[in-house]
mmCIF file of C-alpha atoms and ligand atoms in Angstrom:
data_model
loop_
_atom_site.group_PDB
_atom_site.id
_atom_site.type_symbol
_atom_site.label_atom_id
_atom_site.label_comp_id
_atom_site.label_asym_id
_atom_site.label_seq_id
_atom_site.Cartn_x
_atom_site.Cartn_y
_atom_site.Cartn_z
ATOM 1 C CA UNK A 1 -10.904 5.619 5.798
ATOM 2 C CA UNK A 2 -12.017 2.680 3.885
ATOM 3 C CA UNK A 3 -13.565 3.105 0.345
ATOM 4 C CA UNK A 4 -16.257 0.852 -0.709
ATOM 5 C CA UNK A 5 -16.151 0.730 -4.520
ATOM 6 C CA UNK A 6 -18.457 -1.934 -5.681
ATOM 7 C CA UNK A 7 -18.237 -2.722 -9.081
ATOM 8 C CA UNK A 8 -14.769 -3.520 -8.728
ATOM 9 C CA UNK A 9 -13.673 -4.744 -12.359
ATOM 10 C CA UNK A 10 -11.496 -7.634 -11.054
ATOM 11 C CA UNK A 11 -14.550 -8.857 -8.857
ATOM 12 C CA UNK A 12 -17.395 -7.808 -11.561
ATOM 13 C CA UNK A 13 -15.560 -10.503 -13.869
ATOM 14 C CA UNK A 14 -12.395 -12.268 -15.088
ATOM 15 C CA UNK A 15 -10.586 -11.425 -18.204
ATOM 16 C CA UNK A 16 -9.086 -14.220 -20.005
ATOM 17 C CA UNK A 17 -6.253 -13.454 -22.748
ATOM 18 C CA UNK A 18 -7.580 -14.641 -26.175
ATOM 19 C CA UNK A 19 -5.982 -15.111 -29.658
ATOM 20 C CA UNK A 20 -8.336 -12.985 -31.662
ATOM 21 C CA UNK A 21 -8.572 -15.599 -33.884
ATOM 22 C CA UNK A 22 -10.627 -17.578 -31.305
ATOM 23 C CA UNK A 23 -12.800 -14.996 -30.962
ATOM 24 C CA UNK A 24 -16.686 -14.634 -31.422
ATOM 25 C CA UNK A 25 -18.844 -11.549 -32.687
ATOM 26 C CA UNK A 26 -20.748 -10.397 -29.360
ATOM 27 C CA UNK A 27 -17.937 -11.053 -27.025
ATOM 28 C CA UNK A 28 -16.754 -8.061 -25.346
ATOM 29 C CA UNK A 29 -13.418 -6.109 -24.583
ATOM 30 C CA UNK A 30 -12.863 -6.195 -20.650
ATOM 31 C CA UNK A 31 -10.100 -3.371 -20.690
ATOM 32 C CA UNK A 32 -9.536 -0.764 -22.514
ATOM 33 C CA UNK A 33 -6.735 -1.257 -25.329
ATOM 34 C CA UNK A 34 -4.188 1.593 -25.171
ATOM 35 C CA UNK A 35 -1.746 3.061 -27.843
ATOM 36 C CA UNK A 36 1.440 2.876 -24.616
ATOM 37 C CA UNK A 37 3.182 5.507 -26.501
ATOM 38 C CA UNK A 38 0.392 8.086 -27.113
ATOM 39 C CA UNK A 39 -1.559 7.195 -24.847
ATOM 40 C CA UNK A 40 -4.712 7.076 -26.789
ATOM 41 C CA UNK A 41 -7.396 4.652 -26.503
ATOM 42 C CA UNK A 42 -7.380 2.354 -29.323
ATOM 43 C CA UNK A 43 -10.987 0.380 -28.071
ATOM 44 C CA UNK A 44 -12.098 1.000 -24.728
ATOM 45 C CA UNK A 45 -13.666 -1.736 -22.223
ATOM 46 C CA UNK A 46 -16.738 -2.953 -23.263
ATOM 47 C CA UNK A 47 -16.459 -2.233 -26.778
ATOM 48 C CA UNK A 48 -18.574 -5.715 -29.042
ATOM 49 C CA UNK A 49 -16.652 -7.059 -31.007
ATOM 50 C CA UNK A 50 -17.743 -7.409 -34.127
ATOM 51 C CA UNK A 51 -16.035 -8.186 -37.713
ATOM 52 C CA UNK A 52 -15.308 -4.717 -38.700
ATOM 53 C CA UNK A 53 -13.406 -4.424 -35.351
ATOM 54 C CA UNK A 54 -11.368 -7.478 -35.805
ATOM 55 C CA UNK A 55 -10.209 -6.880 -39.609
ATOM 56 C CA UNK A 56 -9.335 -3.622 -38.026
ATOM 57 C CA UNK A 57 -7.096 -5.788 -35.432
ATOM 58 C CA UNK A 58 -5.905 -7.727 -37.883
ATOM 59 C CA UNK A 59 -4.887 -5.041 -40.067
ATOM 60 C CA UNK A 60 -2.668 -3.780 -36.721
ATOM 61 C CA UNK A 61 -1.330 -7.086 -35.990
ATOM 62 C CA UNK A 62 -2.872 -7.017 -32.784
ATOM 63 C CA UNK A 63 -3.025 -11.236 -31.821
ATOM 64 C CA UNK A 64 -4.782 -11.506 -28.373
ATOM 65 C CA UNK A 65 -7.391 -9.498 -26.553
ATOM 66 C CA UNK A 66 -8.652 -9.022 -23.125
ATOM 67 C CA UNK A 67 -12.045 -10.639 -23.343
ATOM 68 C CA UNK A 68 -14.731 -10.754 -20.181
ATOM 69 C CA UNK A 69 -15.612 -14.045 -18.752
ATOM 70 C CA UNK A 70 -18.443 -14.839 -16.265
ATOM 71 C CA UNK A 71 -16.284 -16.752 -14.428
ATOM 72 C CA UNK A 72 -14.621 -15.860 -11.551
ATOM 73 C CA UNK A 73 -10.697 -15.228 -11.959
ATOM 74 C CA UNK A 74 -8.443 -17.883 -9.567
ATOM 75 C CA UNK A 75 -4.429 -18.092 -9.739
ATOM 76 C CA UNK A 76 -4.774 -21.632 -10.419
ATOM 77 C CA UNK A 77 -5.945 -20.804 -13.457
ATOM 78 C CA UNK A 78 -2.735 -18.846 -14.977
ATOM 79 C CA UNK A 79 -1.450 -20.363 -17.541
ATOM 80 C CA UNK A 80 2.027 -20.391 -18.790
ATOM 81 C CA UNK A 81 3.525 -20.697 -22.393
ATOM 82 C CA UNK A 82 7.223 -20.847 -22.647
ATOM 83 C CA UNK A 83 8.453 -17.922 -24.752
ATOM 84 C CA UNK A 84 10.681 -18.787 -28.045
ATOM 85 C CA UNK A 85 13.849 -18.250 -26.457
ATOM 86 C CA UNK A 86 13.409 -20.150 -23.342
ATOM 87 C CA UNK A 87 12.414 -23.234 -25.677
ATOM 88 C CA UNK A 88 15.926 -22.529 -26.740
ATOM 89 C CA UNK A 89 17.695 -21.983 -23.603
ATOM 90 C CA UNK A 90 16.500 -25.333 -21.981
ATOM 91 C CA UNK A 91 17.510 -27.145 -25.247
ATOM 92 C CA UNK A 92 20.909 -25.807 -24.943
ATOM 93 C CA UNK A 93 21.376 -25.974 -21.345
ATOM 94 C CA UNK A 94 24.453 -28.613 -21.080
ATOM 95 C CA UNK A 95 26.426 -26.835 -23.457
ATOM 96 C CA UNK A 96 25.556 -23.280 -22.131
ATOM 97 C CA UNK A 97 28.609 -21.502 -20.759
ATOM 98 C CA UNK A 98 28.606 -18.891 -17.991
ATOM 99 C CA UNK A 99 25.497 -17.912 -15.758
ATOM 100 C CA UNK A 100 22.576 -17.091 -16.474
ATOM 101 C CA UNK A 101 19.443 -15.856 -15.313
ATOM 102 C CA UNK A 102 16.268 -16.910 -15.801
ATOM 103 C CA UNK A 103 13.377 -16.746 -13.377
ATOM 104 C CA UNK A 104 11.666 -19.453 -12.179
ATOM 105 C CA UNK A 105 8.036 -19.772 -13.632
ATOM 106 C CA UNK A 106 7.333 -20.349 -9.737
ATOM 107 C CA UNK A 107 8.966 -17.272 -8.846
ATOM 108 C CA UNK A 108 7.147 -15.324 -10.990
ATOM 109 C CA UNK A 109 3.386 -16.241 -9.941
ATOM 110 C CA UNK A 110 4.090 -15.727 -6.227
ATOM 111 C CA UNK A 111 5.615 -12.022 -7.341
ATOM 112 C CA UNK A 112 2.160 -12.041 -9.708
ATOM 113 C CA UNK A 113 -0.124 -13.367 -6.519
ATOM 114 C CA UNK A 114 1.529 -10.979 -3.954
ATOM 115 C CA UNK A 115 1.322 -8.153 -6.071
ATOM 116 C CA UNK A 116 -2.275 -8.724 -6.823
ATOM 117 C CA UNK A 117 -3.239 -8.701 -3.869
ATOM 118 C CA UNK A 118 -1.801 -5.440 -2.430
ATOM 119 C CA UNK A 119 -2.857 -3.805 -5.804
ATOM 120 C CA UNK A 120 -6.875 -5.034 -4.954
ATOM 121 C CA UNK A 121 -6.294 -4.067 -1.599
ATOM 122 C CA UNK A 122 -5.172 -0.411 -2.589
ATOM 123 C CA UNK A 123 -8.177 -0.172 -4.697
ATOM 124 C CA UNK A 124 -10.863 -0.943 -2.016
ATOM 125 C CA UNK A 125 -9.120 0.741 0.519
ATOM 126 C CA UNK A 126 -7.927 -2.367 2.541
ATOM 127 C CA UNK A 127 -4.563 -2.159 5.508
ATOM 128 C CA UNK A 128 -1.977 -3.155 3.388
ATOM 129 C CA UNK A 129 0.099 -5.957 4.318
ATOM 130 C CA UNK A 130 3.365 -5.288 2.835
ATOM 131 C CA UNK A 131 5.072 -8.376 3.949
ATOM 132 C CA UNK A 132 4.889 -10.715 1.098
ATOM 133 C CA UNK A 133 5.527 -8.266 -1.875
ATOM 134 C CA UNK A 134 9.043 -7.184 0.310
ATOM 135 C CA UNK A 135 9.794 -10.762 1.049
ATOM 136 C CA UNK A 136 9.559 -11.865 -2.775
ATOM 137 C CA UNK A 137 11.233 -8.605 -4.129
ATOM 138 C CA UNK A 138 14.050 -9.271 -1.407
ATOM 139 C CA UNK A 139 14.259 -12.901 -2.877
ATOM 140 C CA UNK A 140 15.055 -11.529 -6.194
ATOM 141 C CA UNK A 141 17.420 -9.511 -5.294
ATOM 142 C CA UNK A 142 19.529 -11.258 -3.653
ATOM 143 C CA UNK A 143 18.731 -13.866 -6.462
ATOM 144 C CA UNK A 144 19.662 -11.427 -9.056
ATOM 145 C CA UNK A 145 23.213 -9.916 -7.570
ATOM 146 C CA UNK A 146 24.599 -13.097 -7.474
ATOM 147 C CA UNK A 147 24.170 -13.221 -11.411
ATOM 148 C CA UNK A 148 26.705 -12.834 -13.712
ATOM 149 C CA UNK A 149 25.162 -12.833 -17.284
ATOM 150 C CA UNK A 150 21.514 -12.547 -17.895
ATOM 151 C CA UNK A 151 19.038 -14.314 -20.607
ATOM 152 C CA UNK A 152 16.055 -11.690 -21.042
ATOM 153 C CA UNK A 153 13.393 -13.924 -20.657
ATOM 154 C CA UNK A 154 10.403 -12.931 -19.676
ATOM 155 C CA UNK A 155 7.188 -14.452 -19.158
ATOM 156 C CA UNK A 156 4.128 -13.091 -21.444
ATOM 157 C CA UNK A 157 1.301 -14.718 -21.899
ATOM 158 C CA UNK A 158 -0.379 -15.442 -18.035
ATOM 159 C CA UNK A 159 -3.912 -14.909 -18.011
ATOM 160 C CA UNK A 160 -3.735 -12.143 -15.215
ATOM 161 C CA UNK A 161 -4.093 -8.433 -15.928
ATOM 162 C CA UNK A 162 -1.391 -6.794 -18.312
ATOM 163 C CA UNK A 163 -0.932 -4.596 -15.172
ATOM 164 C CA UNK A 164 0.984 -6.890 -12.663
ATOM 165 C CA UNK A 165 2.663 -9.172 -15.392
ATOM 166 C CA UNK A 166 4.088 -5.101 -16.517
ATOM 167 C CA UNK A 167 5.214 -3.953 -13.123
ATOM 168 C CA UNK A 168 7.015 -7.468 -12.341
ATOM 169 C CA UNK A 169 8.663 -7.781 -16.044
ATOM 170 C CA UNK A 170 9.676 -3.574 -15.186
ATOM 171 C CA UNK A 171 11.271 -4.759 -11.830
ATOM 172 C CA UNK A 172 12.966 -7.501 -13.681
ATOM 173 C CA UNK A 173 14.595 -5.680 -16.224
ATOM 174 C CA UNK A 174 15.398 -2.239 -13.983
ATOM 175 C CA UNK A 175 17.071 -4.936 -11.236
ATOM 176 C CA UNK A 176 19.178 -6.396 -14.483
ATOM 177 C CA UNK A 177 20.176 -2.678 -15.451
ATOM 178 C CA UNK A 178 20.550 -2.050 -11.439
ATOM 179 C CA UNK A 179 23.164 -5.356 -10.818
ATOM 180 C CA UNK A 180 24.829 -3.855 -14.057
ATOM 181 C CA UNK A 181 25.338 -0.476 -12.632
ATOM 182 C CA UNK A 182 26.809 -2.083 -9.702
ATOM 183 C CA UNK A 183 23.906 -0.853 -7.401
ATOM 184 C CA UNK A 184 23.882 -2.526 -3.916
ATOM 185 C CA UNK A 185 20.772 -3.970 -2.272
ATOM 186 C CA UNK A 186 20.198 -1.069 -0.003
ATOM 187 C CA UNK A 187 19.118 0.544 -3.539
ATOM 188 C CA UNK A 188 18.180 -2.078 -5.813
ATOM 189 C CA UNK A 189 15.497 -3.085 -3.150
ATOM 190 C CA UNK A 190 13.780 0.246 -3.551
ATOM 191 C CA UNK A 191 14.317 0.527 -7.277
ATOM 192 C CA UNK A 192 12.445 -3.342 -7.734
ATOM 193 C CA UNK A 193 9.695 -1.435 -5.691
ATOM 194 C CA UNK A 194 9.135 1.581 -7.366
ATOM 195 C CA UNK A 195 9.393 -0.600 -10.560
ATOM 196 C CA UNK A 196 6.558 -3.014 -9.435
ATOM 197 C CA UNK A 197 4.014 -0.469 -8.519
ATOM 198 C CA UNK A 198 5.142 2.702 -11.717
ATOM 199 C CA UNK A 199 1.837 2.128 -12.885
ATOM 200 C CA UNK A 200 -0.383 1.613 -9.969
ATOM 201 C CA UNK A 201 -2.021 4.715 -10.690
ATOM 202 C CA UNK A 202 -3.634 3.560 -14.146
ATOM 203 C CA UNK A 203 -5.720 1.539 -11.812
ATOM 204 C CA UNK A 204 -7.472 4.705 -10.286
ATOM 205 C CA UNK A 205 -8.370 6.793 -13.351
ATOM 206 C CA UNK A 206 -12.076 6.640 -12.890
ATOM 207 C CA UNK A 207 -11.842 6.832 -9.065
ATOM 208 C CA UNK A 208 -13.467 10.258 -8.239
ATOM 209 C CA UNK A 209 -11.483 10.103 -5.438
ATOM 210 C CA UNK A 210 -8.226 10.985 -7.646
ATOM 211 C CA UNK A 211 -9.939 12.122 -10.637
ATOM 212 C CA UNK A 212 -12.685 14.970 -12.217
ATOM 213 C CA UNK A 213 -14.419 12.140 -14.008
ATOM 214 C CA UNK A 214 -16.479 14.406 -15.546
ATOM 215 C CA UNK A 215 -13.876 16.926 -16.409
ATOM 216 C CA UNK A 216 -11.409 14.721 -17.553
ATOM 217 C CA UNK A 217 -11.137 12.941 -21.132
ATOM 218 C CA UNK A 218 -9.638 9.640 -21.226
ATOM 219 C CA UNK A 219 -5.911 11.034 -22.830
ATOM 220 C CA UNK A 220 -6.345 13.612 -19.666
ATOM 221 C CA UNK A 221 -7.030 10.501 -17.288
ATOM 222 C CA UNK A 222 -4.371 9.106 -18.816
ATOM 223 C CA UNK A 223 -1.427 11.959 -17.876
ATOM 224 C CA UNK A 224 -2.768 11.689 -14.199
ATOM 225 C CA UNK A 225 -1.881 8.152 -13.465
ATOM 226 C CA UNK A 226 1.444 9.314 -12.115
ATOM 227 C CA UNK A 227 0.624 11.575 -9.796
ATOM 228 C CA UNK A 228 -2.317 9.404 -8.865
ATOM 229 C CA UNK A 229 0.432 6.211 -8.338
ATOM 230 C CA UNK A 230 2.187 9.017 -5.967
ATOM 231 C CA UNK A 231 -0.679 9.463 -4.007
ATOM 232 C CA UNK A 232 -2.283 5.969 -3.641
ATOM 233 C CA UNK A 233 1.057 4.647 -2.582
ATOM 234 C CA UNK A 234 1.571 7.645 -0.217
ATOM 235 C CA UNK A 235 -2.008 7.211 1.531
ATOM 236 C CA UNK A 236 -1.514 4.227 1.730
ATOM 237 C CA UNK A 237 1.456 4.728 3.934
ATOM 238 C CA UNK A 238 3.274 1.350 3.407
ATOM 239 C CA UNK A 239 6.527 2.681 1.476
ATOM 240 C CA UNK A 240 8.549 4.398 3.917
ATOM 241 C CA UNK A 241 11.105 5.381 1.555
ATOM 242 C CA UNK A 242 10.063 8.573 -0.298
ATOM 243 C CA UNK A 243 12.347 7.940 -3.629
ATOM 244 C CA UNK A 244 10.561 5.208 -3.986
ATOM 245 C CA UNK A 245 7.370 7.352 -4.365
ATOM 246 C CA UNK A 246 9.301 9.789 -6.285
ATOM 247 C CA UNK A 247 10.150 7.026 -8.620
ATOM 248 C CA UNK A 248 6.652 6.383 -9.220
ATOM 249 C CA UNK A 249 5.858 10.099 -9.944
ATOM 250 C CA UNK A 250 8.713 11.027 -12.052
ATOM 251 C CA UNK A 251 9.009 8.059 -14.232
ATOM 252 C CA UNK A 252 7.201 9.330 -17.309
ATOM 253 C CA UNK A 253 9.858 12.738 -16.956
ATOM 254 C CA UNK A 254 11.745 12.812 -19.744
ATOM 255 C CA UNK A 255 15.647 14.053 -19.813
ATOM 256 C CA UNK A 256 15.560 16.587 -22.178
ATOM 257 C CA UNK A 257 12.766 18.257 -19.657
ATOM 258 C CA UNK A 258 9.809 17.678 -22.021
ATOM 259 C CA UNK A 259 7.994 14.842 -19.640
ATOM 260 C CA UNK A 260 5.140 14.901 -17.759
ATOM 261 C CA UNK A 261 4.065 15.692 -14.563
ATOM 262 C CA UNK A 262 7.087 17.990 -13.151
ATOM 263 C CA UNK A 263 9.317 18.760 -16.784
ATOM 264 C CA UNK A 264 12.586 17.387 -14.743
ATOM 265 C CA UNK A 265 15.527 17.188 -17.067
ATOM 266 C CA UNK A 266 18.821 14.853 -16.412
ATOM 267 C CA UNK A 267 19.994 14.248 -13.088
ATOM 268 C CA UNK A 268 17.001 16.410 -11.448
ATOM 269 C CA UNK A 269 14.832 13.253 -12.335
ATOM 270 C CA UNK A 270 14.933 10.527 -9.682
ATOM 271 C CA UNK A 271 17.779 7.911 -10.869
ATOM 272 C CA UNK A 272 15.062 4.701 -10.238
ATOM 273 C CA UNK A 273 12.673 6.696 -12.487
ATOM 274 C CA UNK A 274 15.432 7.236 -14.766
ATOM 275 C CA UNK A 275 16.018 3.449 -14.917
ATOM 276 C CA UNK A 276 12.441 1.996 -14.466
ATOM 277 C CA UNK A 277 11.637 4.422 -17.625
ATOM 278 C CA UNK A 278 14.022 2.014 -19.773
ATOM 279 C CA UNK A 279 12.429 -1.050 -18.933
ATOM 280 C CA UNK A 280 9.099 0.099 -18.704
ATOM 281 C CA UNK A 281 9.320 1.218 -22.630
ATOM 282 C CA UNK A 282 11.456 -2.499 -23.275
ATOM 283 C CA UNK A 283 8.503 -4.530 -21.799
ATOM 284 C CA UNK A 284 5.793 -1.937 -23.098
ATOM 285 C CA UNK A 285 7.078 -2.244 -26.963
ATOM 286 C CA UNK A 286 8.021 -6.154 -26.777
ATOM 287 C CA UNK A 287 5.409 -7.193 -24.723
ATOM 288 C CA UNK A 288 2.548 -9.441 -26.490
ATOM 289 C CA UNK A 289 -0.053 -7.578 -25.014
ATOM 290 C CA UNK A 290 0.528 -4.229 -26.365
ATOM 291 C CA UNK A 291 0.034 -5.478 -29.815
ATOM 292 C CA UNK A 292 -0.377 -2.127 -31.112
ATOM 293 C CA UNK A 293 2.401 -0.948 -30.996
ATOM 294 C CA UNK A 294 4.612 -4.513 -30.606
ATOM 295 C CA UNK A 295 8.138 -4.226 -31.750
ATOM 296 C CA UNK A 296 10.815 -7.359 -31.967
ATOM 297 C CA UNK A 297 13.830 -6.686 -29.210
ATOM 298 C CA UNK A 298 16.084 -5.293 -31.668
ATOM 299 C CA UNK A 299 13.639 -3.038 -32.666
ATOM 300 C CA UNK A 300 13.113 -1.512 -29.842
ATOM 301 C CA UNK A 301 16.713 -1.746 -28.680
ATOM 302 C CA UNK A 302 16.920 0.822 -31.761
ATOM 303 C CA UNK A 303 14.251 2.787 -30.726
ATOM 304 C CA UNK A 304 15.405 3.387 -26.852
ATOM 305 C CA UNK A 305 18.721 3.996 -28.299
ATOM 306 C CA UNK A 306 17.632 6.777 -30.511
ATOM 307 C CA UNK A 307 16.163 8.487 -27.623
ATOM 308 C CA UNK A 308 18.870 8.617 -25.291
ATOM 309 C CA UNK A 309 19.501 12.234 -24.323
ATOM 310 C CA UNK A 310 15.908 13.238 -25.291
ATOM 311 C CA UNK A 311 13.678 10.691 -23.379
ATOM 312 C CA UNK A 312 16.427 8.577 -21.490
ATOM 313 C CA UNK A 313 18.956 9.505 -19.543
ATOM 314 C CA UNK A 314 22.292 8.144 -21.538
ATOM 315 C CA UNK A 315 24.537 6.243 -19.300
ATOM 316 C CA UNK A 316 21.516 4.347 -18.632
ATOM 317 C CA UNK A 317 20.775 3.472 -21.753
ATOM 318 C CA UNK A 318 24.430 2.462 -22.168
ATOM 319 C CA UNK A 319 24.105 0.086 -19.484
ATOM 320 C CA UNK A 320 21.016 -1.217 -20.856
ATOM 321 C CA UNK A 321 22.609 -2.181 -23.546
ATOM 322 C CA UNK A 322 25.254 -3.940 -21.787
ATOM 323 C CA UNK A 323 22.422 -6.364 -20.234
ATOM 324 C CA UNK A 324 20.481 -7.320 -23.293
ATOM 325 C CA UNK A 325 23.488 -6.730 -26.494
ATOM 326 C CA UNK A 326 22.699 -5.093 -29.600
ATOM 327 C CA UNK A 327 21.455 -8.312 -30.782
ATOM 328 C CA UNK A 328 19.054 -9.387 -28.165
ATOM 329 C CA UNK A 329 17.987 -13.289 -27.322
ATOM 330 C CA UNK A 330 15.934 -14.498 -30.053
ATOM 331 C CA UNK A 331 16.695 -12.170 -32.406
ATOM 332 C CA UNK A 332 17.067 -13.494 -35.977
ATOM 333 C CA UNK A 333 20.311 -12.802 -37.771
ATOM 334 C CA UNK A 334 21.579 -13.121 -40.862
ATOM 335 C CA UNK A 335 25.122 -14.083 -40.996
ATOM 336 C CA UNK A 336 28.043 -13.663 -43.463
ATOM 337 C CA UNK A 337 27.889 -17.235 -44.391
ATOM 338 C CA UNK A 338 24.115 -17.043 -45.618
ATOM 339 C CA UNK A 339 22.945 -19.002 -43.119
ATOM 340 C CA UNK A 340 20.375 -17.315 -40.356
ATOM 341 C CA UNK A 341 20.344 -17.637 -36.933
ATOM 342 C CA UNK A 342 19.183 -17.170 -33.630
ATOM 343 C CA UNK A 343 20.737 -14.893 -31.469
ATOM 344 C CA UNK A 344 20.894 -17.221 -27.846
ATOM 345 C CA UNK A 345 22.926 -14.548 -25.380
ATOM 346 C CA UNK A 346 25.957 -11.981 -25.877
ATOM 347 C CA UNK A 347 29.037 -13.355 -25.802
ATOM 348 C CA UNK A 348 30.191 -11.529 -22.614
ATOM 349 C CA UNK A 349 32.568 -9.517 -24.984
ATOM 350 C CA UNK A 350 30.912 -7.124 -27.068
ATOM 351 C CA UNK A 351 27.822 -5.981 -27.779
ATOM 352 C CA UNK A 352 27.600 -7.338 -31.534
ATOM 353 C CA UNK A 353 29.182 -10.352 -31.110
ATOM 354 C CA UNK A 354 26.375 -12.838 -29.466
ATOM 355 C CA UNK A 355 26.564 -17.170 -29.505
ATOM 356 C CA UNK A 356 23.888 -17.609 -32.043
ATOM 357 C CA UNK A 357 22.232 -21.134 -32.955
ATOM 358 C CA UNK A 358 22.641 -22.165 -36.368
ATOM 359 C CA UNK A 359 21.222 -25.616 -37.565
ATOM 360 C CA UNK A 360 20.681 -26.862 -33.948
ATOM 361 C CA UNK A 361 24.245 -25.951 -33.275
ATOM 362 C CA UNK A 362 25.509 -23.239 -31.270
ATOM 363 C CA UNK A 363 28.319 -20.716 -32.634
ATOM 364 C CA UNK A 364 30.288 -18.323 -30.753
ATOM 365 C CA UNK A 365 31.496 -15.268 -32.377
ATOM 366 C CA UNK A 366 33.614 -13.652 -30.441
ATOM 367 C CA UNK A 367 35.422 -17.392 -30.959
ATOM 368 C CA UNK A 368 34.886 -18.023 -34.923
ATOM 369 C CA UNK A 369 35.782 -14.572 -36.475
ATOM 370 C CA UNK A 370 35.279 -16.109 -40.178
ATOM 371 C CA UNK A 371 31.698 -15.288 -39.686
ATOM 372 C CA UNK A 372 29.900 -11.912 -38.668
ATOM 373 C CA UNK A 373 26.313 -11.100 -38.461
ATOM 374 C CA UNK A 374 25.570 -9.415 -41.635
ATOM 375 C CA UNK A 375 21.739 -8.099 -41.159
ATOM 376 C CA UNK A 376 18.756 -8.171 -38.649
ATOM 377 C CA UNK A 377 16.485 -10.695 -40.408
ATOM 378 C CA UNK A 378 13.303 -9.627 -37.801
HETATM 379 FE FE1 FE2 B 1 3.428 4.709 -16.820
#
């Protein structure tokens, strides 16, 4: 029963995030660098760099890169930068109104460490020990339904794989659209599961266990990861709850009936899927590490909501909105009075009415109706 894969990437060598302008001719790509929306490969793993390569980058506004080091890769050694907006949030704290949520950077690396583990476990094989992962996805829960306002704020720049740091920012975001909908634990536990491990499968493409390797270009690979998530998690026989595995299969269905790997349409796709889909394509487009194709929040805010009814299922995407605004945090604005600011949380009334920060000050709209946010100035 157990697999012995030896050249196990995460054991072979550590990947360390770096800004490309850091970077030196010779050093070498450590995973491959996906277009998240076509799924092509933009560089795959190994690739040199060289100068032609970064120009190329540059020209795509991709900033960091997954680079091998010799070294080998310890917790410890995740580092944290403070995203924009929670610079701002802890500035404003004792003039903030109302709750809100952000997650402790604390939090977050246990959820990172526990989740890392069971995923390296999975790979070789190992008896999974499910304990942790359900003690720390319990803890947000129960940390997350007693919120009444949340601050998107997630954190993007650890040194760990793009993989874990996207299934825990997922679970994040689908609990905040969960707590919206009013969901109670007995499903928002589930739905933070299926959310953690959606991509699991991506880990497995060149496992000939799961895959023609042969057979099978990369794009090919690529289509298979849910079905190969399905089955990993299923063999593995930790998740006793089966929508939680259907989660994991259907979340690339689309609701028009167009998705991959079944063609569900509407309310034949599993409702996690339905809501992991939402903030798997938030994180995927925002997310620092997916330069390709990196959009601000607002854009992609735009983008989801121009694909409700085709990719997402609607009422979702309503509620989505209803947790981050129109105008998400950090989002620069231009406002009647000329001046811009920066959008800090919704005002708990409308959608396009946030507190924004102008000139180290903080200005409710939905309070001063003199002024009105004019443009997006992203
Ligand atoms: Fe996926």
């Amino acid at each position: 029963k157990f697999r012995k894969i030896t050249n196990s990437w995460w054991m072979s060598m550590a990947v360390e995030w770096k800004p490309i302008e850091n970077l030196k001719e010779g050093e070498i790509l450590a995973e491959d660098l996906y277009d998240r929306t076509s799924f092509n490969i933009l560089l795959s793993k190994g690739t040199k760099i060289n100068g032609e390569i970064l120009s190329i980058l540059k020209s795509r506004e991709i900033l960091w890169l997954p680079i091998e080091t010799k070294e080998t890769t310890q917790m410890e050694k995740i580092r944290t930068s403070i995203d924009f907006d929670q610079e701002i949030i802890k500035m404003d704290e004792p003039m903030a109104v109302g709750l809100k949520f952000s997650i402790e950077e604390q939090v977050y690396r246990t959820f990172i460490d526990s989740f890392e583990k069971i995923s390296k476990d999975l790979k070789i094989g190992e008896k999974i020990d499910s304990a942790p992962i359900e003690r720390t996805v319990g803890q947000l829960v129960d940390e997350m339904m007693t919120q009444k306002e949340f601050v998107v704020n997630l954190f993007r720049k650890h040194s760990s794989g793009y993989l874990y740091k996207h299934g825990i920012n997922t679970a994040i975001l689908s609990l905040m659209i969960g707590v919206t909908l009013s969901m109670s634990r007995y499903h928002l536990v589930p739905l933070a599961q299926a959310a953690v491990f959606h991509d699991i499968g991506l880990m497995f493409l060149n496992d000939p266990e799961y895959v023609d390797i042969g057979k099978s270009s990369e794009r090919e690979k690529l289509l298979q990861h849910t079905a190969i998530g399905y089955k990993v998690l299923a063999s593995a026989d930790f998740i006793s709850n089966e929508e939680v595995l259907d989660a994991v299969l259907e979340h690339h269905e689309k609701y028009d009936g167009t998705g991959i790997p079944l063609e569900k349409s509407s309310n034949n796709i599993n409702f996690y899927a339905r809501i992991i889909q939402i903030a798997d394509a938030y994180d995927s487009l925002t997310s620092t590490t997916s330069e390709a194709l990196k959009m601000s929040p607002y854009q992609t805010i735009k983008w989801i909501l121009s694909r409700a009814g085709k990719d997402y299922d609607p009422y979702v995407v309503n509620n989505f909105l209803r947790v981050v605004g129109m105008y998400p945090t950090g989002t620069k604005v231009k406002l009647s009075n000329g001046k811009i600011g920066i959008v800090l949380r919704s005002s708990g009334i409308g959608l396009l009415i946030p507190v924004v920060i102008i000139d180290d000050h903080l200005l409710d709209l939905s309070k001063d109706k003199s002024i009105w946010i004019e443009a997006v100035a992203d």
